[in-house]
mmCIF file of C-alpha atoms in Angstrom:
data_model
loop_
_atom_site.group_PDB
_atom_site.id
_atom_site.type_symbol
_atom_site.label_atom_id
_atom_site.label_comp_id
_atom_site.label_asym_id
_atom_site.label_seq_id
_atom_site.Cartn_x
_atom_site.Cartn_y
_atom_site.Cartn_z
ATOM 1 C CA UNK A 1079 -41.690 -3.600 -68.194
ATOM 2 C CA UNK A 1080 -45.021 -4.177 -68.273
ATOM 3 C CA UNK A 1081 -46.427 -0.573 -67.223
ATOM 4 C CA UNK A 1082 -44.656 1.927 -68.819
ATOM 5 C CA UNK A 1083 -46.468 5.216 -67.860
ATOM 6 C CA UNK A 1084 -49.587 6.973 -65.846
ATOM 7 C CA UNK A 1085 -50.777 9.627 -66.574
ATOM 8 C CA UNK A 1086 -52.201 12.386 -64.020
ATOM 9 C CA UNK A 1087 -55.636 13.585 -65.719
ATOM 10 C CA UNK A 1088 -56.782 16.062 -62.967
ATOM 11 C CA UNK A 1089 -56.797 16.300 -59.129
ATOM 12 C CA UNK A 1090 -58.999 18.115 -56.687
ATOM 13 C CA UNK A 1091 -59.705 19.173 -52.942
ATOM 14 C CA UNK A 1092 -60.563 15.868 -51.246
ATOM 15 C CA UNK A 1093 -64.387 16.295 -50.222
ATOM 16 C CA UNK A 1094 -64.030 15.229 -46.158
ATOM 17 C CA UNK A 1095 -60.804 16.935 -46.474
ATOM 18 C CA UNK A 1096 -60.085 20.012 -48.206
ATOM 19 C CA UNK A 1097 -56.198 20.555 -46.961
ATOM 20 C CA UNK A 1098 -55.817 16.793 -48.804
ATOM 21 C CA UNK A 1099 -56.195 16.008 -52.727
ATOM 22 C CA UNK A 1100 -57.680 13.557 -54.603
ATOM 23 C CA UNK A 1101 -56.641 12.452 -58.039
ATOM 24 C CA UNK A 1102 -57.108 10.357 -61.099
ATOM 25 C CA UNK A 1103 -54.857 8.735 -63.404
ATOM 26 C CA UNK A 1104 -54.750 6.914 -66.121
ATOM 27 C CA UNK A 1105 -52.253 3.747 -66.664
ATOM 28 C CA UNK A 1106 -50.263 2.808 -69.884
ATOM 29 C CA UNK A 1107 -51.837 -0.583 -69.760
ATOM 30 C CA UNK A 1108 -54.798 -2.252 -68.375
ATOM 31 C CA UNK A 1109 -54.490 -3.945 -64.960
ATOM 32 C CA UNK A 1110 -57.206 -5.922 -64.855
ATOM 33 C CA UNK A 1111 -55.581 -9.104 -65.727
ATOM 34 C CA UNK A 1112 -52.629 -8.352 -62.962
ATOM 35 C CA UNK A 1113 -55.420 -7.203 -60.097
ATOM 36 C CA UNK A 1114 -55.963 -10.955 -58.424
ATOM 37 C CA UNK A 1115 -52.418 -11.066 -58.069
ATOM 38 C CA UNK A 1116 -52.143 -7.388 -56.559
ATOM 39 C CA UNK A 1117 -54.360 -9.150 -54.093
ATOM 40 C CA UNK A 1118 -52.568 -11.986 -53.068
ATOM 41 C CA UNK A 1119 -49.564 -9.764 -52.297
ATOM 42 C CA UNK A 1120 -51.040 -6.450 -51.101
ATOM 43 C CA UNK A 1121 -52.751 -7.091 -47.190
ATOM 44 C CA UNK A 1122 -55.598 -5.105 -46.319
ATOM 45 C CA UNK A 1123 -57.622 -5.140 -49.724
ATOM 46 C CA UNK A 1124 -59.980 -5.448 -51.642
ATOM 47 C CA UNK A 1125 -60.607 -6.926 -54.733
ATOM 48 C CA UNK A 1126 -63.979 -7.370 -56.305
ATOM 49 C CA UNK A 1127 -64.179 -9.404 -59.504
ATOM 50 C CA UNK A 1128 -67.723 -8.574 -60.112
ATOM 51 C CA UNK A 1129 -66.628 -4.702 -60.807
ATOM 52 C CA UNK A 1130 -62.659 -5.807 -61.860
ATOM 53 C CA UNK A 1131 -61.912 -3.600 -59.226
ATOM 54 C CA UNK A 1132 -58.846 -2.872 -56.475
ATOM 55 C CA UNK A 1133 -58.908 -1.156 -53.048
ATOM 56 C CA UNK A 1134 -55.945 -1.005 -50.485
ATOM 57 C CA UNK A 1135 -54.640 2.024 -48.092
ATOM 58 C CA UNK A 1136 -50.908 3.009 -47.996
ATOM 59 C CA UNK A 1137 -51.075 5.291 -44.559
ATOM 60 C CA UNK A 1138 -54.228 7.206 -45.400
ATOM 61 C CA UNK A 1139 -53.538 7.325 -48.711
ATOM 62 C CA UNK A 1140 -56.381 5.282 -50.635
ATOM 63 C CA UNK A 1141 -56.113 3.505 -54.088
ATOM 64 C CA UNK A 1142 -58.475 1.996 -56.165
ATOM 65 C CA UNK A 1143 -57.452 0.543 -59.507
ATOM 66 C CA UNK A 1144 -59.655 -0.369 -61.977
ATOM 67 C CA UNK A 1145 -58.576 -1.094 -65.744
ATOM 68 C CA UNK A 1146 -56.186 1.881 -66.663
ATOM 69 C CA UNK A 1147 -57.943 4.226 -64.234
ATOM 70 C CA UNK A 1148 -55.932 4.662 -61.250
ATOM 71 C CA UNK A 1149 -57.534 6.922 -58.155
ATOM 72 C CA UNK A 1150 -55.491 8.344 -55.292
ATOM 73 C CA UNK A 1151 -57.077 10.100 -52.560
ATOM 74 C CA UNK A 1152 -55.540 11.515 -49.376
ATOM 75 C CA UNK A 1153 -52.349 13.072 -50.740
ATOM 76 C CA UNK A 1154 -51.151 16.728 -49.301
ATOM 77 C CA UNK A 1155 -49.597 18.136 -52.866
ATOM 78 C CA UNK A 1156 -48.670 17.381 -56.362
ATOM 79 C CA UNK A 1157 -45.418 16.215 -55.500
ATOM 80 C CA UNK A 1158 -46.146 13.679 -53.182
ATOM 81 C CA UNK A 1159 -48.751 12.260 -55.931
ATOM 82 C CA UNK A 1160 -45.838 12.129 -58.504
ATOM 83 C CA UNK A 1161 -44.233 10.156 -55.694
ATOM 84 C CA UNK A 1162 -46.994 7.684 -54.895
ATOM 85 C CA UNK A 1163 -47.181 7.268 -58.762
ATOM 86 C CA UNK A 1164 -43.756 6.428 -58.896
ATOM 87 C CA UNK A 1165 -44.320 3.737 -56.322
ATOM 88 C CA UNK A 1166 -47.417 2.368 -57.498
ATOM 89 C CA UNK A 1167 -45.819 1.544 -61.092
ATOM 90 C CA UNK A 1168 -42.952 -0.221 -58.896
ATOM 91 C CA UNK A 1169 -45.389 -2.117 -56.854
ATOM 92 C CA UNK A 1170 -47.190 -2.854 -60.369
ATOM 93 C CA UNK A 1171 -44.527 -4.017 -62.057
ATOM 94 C CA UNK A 1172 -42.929 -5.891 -59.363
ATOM 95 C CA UNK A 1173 -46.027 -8.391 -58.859
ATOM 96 C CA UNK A 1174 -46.433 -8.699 -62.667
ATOM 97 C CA UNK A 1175 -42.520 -9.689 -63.147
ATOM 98 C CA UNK A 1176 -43.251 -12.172 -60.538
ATOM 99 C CA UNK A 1177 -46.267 -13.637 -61.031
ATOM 100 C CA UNK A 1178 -45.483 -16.940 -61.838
ATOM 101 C CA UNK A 1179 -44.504 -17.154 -58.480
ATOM 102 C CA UNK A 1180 -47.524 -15.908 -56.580
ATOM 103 C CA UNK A 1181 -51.040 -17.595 -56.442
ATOM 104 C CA UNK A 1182 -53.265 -15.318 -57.299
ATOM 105 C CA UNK A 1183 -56.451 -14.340 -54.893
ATOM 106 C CA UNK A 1184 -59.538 -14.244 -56.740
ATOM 107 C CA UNK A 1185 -61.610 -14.077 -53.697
ATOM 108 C CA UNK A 1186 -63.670 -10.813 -52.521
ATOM 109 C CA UNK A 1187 -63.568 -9.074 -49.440
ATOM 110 C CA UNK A 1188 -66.317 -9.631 -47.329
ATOM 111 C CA UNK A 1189 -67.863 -6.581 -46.239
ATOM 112 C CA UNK A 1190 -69.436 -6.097 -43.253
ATOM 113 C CA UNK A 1191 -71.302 -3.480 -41.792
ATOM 114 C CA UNK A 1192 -69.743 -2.132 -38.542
ATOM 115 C CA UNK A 1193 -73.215 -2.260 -36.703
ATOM 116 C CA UNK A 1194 -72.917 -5.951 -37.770
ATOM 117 C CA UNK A 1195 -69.208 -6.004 -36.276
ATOM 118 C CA UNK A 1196 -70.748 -4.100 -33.327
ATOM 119 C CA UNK A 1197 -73.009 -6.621 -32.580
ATOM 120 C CA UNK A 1198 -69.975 -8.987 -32.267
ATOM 121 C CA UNK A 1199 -67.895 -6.714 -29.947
ATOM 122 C CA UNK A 1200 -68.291 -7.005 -26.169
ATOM 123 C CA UNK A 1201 -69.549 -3.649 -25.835
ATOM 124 C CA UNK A 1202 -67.841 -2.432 -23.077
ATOM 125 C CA UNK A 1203 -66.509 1.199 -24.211
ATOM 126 C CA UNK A 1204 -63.078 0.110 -22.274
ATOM 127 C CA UNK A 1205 -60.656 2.407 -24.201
ATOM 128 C CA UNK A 1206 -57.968 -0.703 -24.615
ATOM 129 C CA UNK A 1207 -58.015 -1.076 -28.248
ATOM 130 C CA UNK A 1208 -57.673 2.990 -28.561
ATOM 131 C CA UNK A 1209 -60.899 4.194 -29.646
ATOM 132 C CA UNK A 1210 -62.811 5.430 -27.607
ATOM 133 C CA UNK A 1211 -65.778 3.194 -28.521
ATOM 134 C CA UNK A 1212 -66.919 0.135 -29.365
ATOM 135 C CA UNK A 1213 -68.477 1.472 -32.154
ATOM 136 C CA UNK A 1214 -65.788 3.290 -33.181
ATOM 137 C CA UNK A 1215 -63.487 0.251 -33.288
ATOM 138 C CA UNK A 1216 -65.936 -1.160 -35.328
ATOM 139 C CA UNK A 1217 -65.934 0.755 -37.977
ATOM 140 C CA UNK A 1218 -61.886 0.814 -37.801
ATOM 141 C CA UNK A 1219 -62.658 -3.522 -38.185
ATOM 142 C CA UNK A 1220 -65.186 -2.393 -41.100
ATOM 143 C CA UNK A 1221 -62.613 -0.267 -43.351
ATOM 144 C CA UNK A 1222 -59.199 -3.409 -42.851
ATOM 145 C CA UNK A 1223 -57.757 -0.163 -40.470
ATOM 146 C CA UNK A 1224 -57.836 -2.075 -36.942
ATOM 147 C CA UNK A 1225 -57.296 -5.992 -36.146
ATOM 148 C CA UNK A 1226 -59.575 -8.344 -34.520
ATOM 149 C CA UNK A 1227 -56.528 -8.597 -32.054
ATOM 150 C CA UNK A 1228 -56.326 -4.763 -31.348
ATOM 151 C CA UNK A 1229 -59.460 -5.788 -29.142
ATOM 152 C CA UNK A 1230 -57.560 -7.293 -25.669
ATOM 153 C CA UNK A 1231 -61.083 -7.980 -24.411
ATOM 154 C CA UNK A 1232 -61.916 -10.637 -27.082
ATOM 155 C CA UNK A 1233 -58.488 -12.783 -26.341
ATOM 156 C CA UNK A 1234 -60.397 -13.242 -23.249
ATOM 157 C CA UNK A 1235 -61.751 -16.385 -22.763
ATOM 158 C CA UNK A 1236 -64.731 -15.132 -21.288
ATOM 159 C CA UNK A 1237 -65.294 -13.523 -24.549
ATOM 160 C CA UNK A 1238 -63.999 -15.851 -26.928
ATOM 161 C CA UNK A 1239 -67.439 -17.521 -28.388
ATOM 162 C CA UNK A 1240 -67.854 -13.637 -29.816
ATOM 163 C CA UNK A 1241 -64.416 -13.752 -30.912
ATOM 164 C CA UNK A 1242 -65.210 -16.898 -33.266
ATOM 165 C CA UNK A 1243 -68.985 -15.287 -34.512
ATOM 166 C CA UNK A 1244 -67.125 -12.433 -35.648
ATOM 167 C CA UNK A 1245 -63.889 -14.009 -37.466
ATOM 168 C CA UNK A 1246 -66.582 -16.072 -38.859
ATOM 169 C CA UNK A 1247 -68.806 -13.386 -39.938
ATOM 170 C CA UNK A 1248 -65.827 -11.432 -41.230
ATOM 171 C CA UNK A 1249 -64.429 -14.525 -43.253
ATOM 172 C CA UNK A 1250 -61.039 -14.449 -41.333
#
C-alpha cells in the first residue's frame, strides 16, 4: 500500500460558507511523484507542475493535493471528512497500484478568465444551458463545472466559428 495514513491537522468554518468546513491534512507519504498520474485518471483537474500541485471537485467538495498536504473544502461535518479521507486514500492508492498502466498527464490546465470565455459565448442571456447568464455560464466553463456542450446555442451552426475560438482558447 503505498499511502498508509492522513492525518486531519485542523478544520474550520469555510469562509464563503460558514454552515460548510474546510480542512487540512497531512498524508503518510508524499504524492508528488503519483500527481501526473492522478491527472490522467481524475476529469475535471488540474495539475500544475510548476507548483507540484492537484485540483479536482468531487460534488462541491474541492481538493487540492500538494506533497503530503491534503486540503478539503466544502464538507458539512467531521464525519463526512473522515469519509472523503477514506476515499481519497482509495482513489490514491488505486492509481498508484496501477500506474504502469496509465500514461501519465503532465500537462497544465489552461486557465482562462471567464470574461475571456465570455467574449467567446454568443451572448444571448437565453436561459438554455441553465444559468441565467452568459456570464454566469462562463464562469461555470472557467472553474471545469459546466461543458462547452451545456451551451445548445454554440452546436448551432450559425455559431459554430465561436464554438472553435473558444475550444481553442480553452485548449480542448
Amino acid at each position: 500500500m503505498f499511502l498508509e495514513e492522513i492525518k486531519v491537522i485542523e478544520t474550520s468554518p469555510c469562509l464563503a460558507n460558514e454552515k460548510l468546513f474546510k480542512g487540512l491534512t497531512r498524508a503518510s507519504v508524499s504524492l508528488t511523484e503519483l500527481l501526473p498520474y492522478l491527472n490522467a485518471v481524475v476529469e475535471k483537474s488540474n495539475y500544475q507542475p510548476s507548483s507540484n500541485s492537484f485540483v479536482f471537485k468531487k460534488g462541491i467538495i474541492g481538493f487540492i493535493l500538494q506533497d503530503t498536504s491534503i486540503n478539503i473544502t466544502q464538507f458539512a461535518n467531521i464525519t463526512e471528512l473522515y469519509e472523503i479521507l477514506d476515499w481519497v486514500k482509495e482513489l490514491i492508492n488505486a492509481t498508484y497500484e496501477s500506474r504502469e498502466y496509465i500514461e501519465p498527464n503532465y500537462k497544465a490546465r489552461k486557465i482562462v478568465p471567464a470574461l475571456t470565455i465570455y467574449n467567446l459565448l454568443p451572448k444571448k442571456n437565453c436561459k438554455e444551458c441553465g444559468e441565467s447568464t452568459c456570464m454566469a455560464f462562463a464562469a461555470k466553463l472557467n472553474k471545469l463545472d459546466a461543458e462547452i456542450d451545456d451551451c445548445p446555442l454554440l452546436k448551432k451552426s450559425e455559431y459554430a466559428d465561436l464554438r472553435q475560438k473558444l475550444i481553442k482558447e480553452m485548449d480542448l
